CSV table of C-alpha atoms and ligand atoms in Angstrom, one decimal:
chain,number,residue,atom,x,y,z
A,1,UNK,CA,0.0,0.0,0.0
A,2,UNK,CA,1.6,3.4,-0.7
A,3,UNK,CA,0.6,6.9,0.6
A,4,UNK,CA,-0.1,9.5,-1.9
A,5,UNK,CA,-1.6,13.1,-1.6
A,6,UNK,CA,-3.3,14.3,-4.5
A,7,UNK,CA,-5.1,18.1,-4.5
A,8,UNK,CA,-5.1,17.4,-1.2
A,9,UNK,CA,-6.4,14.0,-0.2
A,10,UNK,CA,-4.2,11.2,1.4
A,11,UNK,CA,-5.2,8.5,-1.2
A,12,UNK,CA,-3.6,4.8,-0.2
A,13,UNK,CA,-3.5,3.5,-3.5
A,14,UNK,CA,-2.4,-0.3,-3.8
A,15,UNK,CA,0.1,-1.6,-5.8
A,16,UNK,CA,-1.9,-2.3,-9.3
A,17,UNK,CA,-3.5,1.9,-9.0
A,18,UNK,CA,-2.5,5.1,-10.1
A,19,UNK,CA,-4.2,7.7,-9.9
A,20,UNK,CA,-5.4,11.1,-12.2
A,21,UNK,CA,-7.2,14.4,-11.8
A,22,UNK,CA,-9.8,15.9,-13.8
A,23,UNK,CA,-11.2,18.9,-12.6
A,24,UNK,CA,-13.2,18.2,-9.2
A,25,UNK,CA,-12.4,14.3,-9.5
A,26,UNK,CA,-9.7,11.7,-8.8
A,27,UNK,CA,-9.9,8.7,-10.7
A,28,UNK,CA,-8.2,5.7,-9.5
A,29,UNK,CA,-7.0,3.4,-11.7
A,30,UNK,CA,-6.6,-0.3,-11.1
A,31,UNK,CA,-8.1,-1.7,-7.8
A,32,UNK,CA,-7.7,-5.1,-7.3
A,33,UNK,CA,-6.8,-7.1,-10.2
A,34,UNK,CA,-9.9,-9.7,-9.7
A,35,UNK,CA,-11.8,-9.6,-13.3
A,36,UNK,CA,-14.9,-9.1,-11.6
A,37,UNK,CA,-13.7,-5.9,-10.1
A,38,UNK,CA,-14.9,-2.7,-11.7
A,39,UNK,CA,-11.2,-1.9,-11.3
A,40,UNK,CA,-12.1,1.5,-11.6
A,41,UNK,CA,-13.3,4.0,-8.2
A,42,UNK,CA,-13.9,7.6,-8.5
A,43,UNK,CA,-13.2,10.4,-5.7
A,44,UNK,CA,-15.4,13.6,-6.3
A,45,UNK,CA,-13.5,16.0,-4.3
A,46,UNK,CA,-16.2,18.2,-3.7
A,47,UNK,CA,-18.3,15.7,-1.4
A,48,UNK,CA,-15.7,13.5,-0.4
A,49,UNK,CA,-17.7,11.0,-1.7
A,50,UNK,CA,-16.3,7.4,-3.4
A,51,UNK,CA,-17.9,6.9,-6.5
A,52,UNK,CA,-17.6,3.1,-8.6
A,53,UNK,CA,-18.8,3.7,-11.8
A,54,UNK,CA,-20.1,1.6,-14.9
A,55,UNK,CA,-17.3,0.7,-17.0
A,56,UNK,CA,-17.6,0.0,-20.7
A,57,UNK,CA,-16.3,-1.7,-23.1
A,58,UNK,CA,-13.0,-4.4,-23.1
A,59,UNK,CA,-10.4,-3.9,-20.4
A,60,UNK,CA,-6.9,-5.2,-20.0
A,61,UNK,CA,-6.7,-8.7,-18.7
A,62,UNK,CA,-4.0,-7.3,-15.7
A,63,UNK,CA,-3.3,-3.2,-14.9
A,64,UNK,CA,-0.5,-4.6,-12.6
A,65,UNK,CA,2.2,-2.2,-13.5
A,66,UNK,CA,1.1,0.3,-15.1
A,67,UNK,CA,1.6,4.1,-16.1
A,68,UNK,CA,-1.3,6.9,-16.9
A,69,UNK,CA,-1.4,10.1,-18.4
A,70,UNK,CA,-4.5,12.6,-19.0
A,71,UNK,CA,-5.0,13.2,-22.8
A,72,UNK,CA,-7.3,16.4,-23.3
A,73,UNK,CA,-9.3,15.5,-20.2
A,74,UNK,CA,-11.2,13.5,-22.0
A,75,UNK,CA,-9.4,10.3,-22.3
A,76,UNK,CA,-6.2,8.7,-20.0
A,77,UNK,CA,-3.5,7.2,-22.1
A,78,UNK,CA,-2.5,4.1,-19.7
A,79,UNK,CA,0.6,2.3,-20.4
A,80,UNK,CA,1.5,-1.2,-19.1
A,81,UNK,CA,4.7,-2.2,-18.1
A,82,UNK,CA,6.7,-5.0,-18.9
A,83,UNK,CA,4.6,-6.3,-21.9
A,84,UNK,CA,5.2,-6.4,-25.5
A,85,UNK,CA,3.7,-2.6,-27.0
A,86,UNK,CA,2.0,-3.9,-29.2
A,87,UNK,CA,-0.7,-5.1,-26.2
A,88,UNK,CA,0.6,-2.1,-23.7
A,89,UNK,CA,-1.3,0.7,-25.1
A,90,UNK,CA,-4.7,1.7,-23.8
A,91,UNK,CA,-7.0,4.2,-23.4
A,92,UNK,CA,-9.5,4.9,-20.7
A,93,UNK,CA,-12.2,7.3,-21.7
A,94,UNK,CA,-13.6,9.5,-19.3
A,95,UNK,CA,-15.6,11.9,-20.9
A,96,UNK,CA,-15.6,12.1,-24.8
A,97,UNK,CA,-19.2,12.1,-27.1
A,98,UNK,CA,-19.6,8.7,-25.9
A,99,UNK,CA,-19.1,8.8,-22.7
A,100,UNK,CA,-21.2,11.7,-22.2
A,101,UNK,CA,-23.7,9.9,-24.5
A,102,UNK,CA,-23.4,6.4,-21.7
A,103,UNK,CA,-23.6,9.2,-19.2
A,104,UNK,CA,-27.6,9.7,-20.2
A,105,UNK,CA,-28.7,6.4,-21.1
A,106,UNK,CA,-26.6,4.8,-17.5
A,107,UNK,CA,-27.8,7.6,-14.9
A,108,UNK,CA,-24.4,6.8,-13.5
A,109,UNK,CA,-20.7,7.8,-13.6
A,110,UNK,CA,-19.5,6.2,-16.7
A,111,UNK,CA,-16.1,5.7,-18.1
A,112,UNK,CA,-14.8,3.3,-21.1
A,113,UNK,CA,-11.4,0.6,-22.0
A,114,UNK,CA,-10.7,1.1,-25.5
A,115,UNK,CA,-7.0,-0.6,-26.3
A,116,UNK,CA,-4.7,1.2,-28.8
A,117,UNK,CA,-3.6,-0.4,-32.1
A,118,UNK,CA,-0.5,0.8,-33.5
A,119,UNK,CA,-1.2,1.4,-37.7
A,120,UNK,CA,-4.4,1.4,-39.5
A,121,UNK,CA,-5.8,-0.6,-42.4
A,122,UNK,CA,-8.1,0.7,-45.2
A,123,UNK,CA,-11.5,2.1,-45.5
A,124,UNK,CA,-14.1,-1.1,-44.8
A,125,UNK,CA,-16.0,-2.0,-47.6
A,126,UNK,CA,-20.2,-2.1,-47.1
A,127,UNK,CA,-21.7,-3.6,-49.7
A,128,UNK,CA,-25.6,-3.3,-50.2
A,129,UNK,CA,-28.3,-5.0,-52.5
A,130,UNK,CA,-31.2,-6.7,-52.8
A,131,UNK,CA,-31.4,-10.4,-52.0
A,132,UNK,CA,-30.5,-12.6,-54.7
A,133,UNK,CA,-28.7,-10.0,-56.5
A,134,UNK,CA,-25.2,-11.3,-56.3
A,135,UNK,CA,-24.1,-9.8,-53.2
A,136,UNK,CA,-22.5,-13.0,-51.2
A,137,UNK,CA,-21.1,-14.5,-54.6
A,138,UNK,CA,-18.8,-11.2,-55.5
A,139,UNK,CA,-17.8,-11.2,-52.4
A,140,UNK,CA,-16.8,-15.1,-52.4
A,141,UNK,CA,-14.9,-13.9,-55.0
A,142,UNK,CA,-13.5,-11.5,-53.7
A,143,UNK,CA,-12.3,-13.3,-50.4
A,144,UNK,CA,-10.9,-16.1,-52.3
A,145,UNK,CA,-8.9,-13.8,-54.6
A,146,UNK,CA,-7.5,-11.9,-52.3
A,147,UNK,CA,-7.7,-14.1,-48.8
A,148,UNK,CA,-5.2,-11.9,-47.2
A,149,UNK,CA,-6.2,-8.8,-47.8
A,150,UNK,CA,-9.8,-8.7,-47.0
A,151,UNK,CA,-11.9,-10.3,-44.0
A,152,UNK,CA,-15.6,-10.3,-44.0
A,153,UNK,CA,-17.8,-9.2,-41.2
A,154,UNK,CA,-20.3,-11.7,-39.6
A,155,UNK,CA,-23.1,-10.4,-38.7
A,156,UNK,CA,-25.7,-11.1,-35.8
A,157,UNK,CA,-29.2,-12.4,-37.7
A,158,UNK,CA,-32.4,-13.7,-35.2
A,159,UNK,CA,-33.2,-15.8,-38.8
A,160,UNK,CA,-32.6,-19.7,-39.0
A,161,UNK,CA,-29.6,-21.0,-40.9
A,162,UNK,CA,-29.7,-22.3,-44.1
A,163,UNK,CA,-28.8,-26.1,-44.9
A,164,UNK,CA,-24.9,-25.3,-45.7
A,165,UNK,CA,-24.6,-22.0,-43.5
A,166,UNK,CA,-22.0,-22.4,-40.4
A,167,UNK,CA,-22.6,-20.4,-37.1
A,168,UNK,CA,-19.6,-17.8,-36.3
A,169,UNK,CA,-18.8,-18.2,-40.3
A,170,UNK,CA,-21.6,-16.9,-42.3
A,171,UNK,CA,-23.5,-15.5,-39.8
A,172,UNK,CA,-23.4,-15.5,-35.7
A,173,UNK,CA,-27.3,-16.8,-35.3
A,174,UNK,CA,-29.0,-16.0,-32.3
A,175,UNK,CA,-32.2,-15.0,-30.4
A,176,UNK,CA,-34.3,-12.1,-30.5
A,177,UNK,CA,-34.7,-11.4,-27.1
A,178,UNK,CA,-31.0,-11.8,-26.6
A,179,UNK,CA,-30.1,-10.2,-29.6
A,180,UNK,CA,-32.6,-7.4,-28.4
A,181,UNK,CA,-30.6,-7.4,-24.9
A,182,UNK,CA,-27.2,-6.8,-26.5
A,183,UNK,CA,-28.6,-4.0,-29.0
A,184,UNK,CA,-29.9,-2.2,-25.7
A,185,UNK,CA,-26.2,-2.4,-24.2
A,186,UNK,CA,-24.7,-0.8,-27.3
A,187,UNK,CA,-22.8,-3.9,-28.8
A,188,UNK,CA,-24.0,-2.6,-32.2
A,189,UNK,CA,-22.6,-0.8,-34.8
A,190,UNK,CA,-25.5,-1.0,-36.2
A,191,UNK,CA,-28.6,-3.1,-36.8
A,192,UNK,CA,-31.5,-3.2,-38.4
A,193,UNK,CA,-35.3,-5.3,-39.2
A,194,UNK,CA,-35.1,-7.2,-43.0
A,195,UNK,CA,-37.4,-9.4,-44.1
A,196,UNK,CA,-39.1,-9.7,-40.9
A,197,UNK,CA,-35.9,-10.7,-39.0
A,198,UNK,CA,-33.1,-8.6,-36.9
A,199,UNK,CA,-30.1,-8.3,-38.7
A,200,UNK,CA,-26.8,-6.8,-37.0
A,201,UNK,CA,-23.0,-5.6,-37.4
A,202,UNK,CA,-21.4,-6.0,-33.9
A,203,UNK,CA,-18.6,-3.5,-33.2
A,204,UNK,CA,-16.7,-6.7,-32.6
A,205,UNK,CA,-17.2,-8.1,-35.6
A,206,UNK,CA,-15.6,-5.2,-37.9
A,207,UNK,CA,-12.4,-4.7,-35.4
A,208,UNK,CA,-11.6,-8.5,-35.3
A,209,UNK,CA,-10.9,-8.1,-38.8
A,210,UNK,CA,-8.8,-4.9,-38.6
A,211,UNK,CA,-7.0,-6.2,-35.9
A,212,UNK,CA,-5.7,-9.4,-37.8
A,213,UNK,CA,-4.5,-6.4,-40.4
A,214,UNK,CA,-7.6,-6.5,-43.1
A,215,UNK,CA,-9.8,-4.7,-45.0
A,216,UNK,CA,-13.8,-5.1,-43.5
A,217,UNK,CA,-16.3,-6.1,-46.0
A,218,UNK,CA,-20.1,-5.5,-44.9
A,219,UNK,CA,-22.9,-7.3,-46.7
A,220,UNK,CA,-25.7,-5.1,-45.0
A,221,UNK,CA,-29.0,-3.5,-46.3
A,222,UNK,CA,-29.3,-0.2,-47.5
A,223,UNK,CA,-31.2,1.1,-43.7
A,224,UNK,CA,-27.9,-0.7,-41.8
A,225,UNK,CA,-25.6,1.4,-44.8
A,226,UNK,CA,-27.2,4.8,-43.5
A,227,UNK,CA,-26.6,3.8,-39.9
A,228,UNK,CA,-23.2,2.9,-40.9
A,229,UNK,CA,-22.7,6.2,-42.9
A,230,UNK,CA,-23.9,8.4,-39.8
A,231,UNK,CA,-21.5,6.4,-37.9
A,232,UNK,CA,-18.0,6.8,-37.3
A,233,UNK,CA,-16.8,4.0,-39.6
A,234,UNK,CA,-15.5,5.8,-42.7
A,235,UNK,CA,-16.5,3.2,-44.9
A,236,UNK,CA,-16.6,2.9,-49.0
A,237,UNK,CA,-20.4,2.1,-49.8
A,238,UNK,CA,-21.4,0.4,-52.9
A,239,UNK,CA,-24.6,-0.8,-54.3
A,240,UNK,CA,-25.5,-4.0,-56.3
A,241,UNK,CA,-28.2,-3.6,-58.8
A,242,UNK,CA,-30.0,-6.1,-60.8
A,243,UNK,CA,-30.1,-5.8,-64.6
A,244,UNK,CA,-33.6,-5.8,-64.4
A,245,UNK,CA,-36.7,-7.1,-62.0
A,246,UNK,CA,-37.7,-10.1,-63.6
A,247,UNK,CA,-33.9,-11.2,-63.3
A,248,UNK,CA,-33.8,-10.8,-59.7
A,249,UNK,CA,-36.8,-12.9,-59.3
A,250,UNK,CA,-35.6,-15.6,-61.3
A,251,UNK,CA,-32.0,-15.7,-59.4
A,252,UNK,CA,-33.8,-15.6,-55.9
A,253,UNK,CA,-35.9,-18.8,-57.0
A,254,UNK,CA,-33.1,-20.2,-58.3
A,255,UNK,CA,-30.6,-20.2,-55.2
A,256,UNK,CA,-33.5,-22.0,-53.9
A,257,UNK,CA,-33.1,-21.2,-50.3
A,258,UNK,CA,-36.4,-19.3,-49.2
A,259,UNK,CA,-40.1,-20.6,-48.9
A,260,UNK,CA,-42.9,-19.2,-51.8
A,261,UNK,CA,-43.3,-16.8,-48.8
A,262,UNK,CA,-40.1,-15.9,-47.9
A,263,UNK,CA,-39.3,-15.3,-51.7
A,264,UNK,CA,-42.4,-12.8,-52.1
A,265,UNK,CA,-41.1,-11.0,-48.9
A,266,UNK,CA,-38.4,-10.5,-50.4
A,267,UNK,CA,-39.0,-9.0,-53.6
A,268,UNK,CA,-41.4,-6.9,-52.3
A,269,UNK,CA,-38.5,-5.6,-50.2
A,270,UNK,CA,-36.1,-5.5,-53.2
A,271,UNK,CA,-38.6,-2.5,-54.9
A,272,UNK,CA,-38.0,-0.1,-52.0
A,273,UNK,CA,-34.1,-1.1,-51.6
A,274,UNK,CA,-33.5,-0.3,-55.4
A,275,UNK,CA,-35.6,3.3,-55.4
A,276,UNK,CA,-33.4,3.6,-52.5
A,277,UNK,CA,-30.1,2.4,-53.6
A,278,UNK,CA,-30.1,3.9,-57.1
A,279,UNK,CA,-31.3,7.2,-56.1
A,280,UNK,CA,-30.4,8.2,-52.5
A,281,UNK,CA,-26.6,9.2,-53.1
A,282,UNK,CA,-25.9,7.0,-50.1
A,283,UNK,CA,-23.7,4.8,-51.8
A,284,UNK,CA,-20.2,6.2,-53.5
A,285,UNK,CA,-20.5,3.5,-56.5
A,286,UNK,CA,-24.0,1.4,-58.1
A,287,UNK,CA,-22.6,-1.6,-59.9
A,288,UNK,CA,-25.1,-3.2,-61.9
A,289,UNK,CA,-24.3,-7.3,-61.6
A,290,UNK,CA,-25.1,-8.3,-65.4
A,291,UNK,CA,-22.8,-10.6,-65.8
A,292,UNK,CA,-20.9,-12.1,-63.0
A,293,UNK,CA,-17.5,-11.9,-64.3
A,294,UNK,CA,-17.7,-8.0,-65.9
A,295,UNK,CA,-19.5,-7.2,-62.6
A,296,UNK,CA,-17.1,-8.5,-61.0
A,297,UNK,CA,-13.8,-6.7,-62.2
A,298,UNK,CA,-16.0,-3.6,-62.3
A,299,UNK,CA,-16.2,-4.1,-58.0
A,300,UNK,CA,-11.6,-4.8,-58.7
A,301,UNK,CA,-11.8,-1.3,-60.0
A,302,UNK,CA,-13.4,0.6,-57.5
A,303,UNK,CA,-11.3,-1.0,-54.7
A,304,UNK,CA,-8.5,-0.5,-56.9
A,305,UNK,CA,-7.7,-4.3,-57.0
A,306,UNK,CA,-7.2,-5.2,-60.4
A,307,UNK,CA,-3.5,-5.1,-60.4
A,308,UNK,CA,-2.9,-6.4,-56.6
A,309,UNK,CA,-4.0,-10.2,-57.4
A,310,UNK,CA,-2.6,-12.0,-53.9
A,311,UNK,CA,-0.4,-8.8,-52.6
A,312,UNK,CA,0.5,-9.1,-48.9
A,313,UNK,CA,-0.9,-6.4,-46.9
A,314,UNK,CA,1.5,-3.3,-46.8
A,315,UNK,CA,1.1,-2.8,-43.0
A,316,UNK,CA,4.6,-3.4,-40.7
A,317,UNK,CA,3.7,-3.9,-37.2
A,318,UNK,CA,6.6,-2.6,-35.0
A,319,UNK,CA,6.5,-3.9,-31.6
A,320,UNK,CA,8.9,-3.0,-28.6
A,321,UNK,CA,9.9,-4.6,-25.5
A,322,UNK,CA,8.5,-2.2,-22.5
A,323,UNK,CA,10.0,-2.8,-19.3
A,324,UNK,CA,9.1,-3.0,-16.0
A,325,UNK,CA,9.3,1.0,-15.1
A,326,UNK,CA,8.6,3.6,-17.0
A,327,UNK,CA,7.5,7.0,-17.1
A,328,UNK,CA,5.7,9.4,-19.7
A,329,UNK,CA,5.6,12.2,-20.7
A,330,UNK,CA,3.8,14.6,-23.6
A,331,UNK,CA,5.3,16.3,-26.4
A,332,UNK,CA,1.7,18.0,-28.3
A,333,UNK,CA,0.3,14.3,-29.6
A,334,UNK,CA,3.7,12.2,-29.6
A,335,UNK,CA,4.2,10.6,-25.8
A,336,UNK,CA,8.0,10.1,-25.0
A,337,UNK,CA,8.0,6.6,-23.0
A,338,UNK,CA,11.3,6.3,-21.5
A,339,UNK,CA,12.5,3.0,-21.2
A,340,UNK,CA,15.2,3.6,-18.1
A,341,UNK,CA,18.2,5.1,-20.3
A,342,UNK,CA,17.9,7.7,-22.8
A,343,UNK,CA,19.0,5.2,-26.1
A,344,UNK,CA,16.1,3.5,-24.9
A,345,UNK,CA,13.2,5.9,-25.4
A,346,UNK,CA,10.5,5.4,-27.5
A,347,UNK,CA,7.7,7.3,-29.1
A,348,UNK,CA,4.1,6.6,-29.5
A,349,UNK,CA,2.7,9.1,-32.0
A,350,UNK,CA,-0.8,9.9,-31.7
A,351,UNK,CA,-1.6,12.6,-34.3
A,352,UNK,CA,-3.5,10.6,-36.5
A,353,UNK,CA,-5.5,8.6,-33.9
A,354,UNK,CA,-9.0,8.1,-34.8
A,355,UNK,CA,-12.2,5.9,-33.4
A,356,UNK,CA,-12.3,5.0,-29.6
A,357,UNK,CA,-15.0,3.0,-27.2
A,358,UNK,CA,-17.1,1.6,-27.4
A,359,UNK,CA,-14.2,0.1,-30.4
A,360,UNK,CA,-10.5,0.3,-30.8
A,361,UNK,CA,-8.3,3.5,-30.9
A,362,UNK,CA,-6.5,3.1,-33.9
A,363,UNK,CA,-3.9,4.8,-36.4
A,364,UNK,CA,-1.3,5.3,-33.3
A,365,UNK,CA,2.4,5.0,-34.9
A,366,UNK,CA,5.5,4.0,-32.5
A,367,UNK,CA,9.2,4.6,-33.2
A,368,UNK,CA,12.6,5.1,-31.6
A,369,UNK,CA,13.2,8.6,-30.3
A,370,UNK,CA,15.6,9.7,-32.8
A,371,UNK,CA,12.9,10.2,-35.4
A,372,UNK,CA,11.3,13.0,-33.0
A,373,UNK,CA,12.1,16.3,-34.2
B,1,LIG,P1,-27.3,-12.1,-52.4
B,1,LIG,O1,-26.1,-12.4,-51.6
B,1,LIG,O2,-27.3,-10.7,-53.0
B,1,LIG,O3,-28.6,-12.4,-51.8
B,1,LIG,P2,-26.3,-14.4,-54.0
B,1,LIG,O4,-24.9,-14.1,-54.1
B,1,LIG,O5,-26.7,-15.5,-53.1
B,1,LIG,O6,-27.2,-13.1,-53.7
B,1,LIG,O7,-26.8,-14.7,-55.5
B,1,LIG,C1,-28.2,-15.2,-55.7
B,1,LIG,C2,-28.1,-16.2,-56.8
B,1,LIG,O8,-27.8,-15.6,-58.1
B,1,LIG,C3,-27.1,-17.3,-56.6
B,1,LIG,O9,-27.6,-18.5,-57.0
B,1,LIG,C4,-25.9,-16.9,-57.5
B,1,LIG,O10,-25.2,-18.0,-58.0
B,1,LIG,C5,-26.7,-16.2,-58.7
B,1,LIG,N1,-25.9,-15.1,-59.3
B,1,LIG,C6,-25.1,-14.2,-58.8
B,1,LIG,N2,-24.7,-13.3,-59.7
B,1,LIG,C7,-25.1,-13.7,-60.9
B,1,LIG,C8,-25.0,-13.2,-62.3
B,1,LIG,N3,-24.3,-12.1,-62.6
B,1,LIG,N4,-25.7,-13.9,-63.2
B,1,LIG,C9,-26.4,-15.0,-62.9
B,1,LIG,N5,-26.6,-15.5,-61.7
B,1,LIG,C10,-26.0,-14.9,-60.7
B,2,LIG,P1,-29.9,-13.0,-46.0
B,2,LIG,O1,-31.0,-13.4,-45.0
B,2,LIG,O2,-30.2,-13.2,-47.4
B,2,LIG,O3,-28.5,-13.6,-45.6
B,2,LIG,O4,-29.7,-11.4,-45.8
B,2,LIG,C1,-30.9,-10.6,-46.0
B,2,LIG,C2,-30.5,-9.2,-46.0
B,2,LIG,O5,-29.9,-8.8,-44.7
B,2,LIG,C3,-29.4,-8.8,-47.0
B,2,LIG,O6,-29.8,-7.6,-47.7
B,2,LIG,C4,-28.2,-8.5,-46.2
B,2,LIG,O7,-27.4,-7.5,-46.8
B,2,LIG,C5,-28.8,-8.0,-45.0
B,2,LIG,N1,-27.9,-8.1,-43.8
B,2,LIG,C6,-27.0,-9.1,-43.5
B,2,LIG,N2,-26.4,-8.8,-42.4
B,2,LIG,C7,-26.8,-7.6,-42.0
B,2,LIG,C8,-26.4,-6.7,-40.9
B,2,LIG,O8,-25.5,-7.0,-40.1
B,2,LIG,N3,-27.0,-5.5,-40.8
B,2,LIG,C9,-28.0,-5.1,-41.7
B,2,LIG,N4,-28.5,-4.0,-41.6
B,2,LIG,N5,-28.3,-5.9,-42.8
B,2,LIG,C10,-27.7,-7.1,-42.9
């Protein structure tokens, strides 16, 4: 247990704390390390008063040995120590849009993990259409073709499988009420009621396939594209379009997966989501899928594909070694962690960050302190 006073009050922090101020508050990082420990307590200075509050989104597994620094006094930049850098930057947000946003819905204190990736990958992909256009087959195409460069989303649906459809592969199939439950707690990107079922893009879902270095593609309809548009996710949005009605019919009987019902639903559907698609100026490109093959190297060109067949992905991952103390400090957006001697510094650049909880904060660069100038 170690003493410290801070504006003021004799905090004991243990071993596993530090602690931060922000205006009237302390916060007080760390607690115990038991997982089901908020990990998290709150002084408000001006009652004295210990405060847990509701804590959002992913935190690290241990905050033994750790650093923090207040970012904009919005977020804290926590560093952990002794761990490889690539899994030692996070960020605890305390009161940016959606905190304050938590802050409403919660009625409580509020405050949010989000862990820091080092690079960033390109724009995701949503791709929108109406059912039995030709959606799921250019992207097939696409995936095989180019397996390390994009990774598809898998999205939450209430609807049953199909015969050859795999759960956590095609889709993640599940519930209404629970997928109701998890829509109330903000899991969602964004989600939306096709076809009579609830259909969903979990915020998981799109950063799992960032993290593993690839571009997201989204096969979503065209209300879960305008949710995804107001969103944060700058994504490219492109529209599949029949060559005509009577073609779309006969490919939807012809996959042969939907009921007489089902099929009618469908094409009903398909008469708003065209009006929509073709003449909203929601989506940045309207591919019409004639045939397959010129469809398909029409999609190449607009992701600027055609002359990458099987590239590697062009993001390096640096990773250093942090040790077991440290200290930070702030230079505008680059942090200097200092790694004991001065040869050992290192920077962690974070001028072009972007996103945040309830997701990942990404686009953070790191590098050896001689390239600070
Ligand atoms: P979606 O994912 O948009 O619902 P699918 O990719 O499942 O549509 O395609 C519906 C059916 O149409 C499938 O049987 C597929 O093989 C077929 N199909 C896709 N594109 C074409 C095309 N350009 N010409 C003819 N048939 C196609
Ligand atoms: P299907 O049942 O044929 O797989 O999909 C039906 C429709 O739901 C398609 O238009 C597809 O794009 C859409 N869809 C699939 N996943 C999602 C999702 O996560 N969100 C939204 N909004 N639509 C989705």
């Amino acid at each position: 247990m170690q003493k410290r006073y801070l504006s003021g009050f004799d905090l004991k922090l243990t071993d596993c704390e530090t602690a931060v101020v922000i205006g009237n508050k302390i916060y007080v990082i760390g607690g115990t390390d038991d997982p089901t420990s908020s990990g998290m307590r709150i002084l408000d200075k001006s009652t004295s008063k210990w405060v847990i509050p509701t804590v959002l989104g992913t935190k690290p597994k241990t905050l033994k040995g750790h650093s923090s620094l207040l970012l904009n006094k919005d977020r804290i930049l926590i560093t952990k120590h002794d761990s490889k850098s690539n899994e030692s930057v996070w960020f605890l947000e305390v009161d940016t849009q959606f905190i304050r946003d938590q802050k409403k819905k919660f009625e409580t204190e509020v405050v949010a993990w989000s862990k820091g990736v080092i690079g960033d990958t390109e724009r995701p992909v949503v791709i929108s259409g109406p059912s039995g256009v030709g959606k799921g087959t250019l992207i097939n195409m696409l995936m095989k073709d180019f397996p390390t460069l994009f990774g598809f989303s898998v999205s939450h649906t209430t609807r049953a499988p199909r015969e050859k459809e795999q759960n956590g592969v095609h889709y993640h199939f599940t519930g209404r009420n629970v997928m109701e439950e998890e829509i109330k707690s903000g899991k969602f990107l964004e989600f939306a009621a096709v076809h009579g079922n609830l259909y969903g893009t979990s915020i998981e879902a799109v950063d799992v396939v960032a993290d593993a270095g690839k571009r997201c593609i989204l096969d979503i309809d065209v209300q879960g594209a305008r949710s995804v548009r107001a969103s944060s996710l700058e994504a490219i949005f492109i529209f599949v379009s029949p060559p005509s009605f009577e073609e779309l019919e006969k490919r939807l009987r012809a996959r042969g997966t939907e009921t007489e019902e089902q099929i009618q639903k469908r094409l009903r559907n398909a008469k708003a989501e065209l009006e929509q698609g073709n003449t909203s100026g929601l989506f940045d490109h309207i591919l019409v899928n004639d045939d397959l093959e010129a469809c398909y190297e029409r999609l190449k060109n607009v992701l600027g594909l055609s002359e990458k067949m099987n590239a590697a992905p062009e993001t390096t991952t640096k990773v250093f070694d942090l040790p077991v103390d440290l200290s930070l400090s702030q230079i505008n957006e680059k942090i200097v962690i200092n790694r004991g001697t001065a040869e050992q510094k290192i920077v962690l650049d974070l001028s072009s960050m972007k996103g945040g909880a309830p997701g990942r904060t990404r686009g953070l660069d790191i590098y050896a302190l001689d390239k600070l100038t």
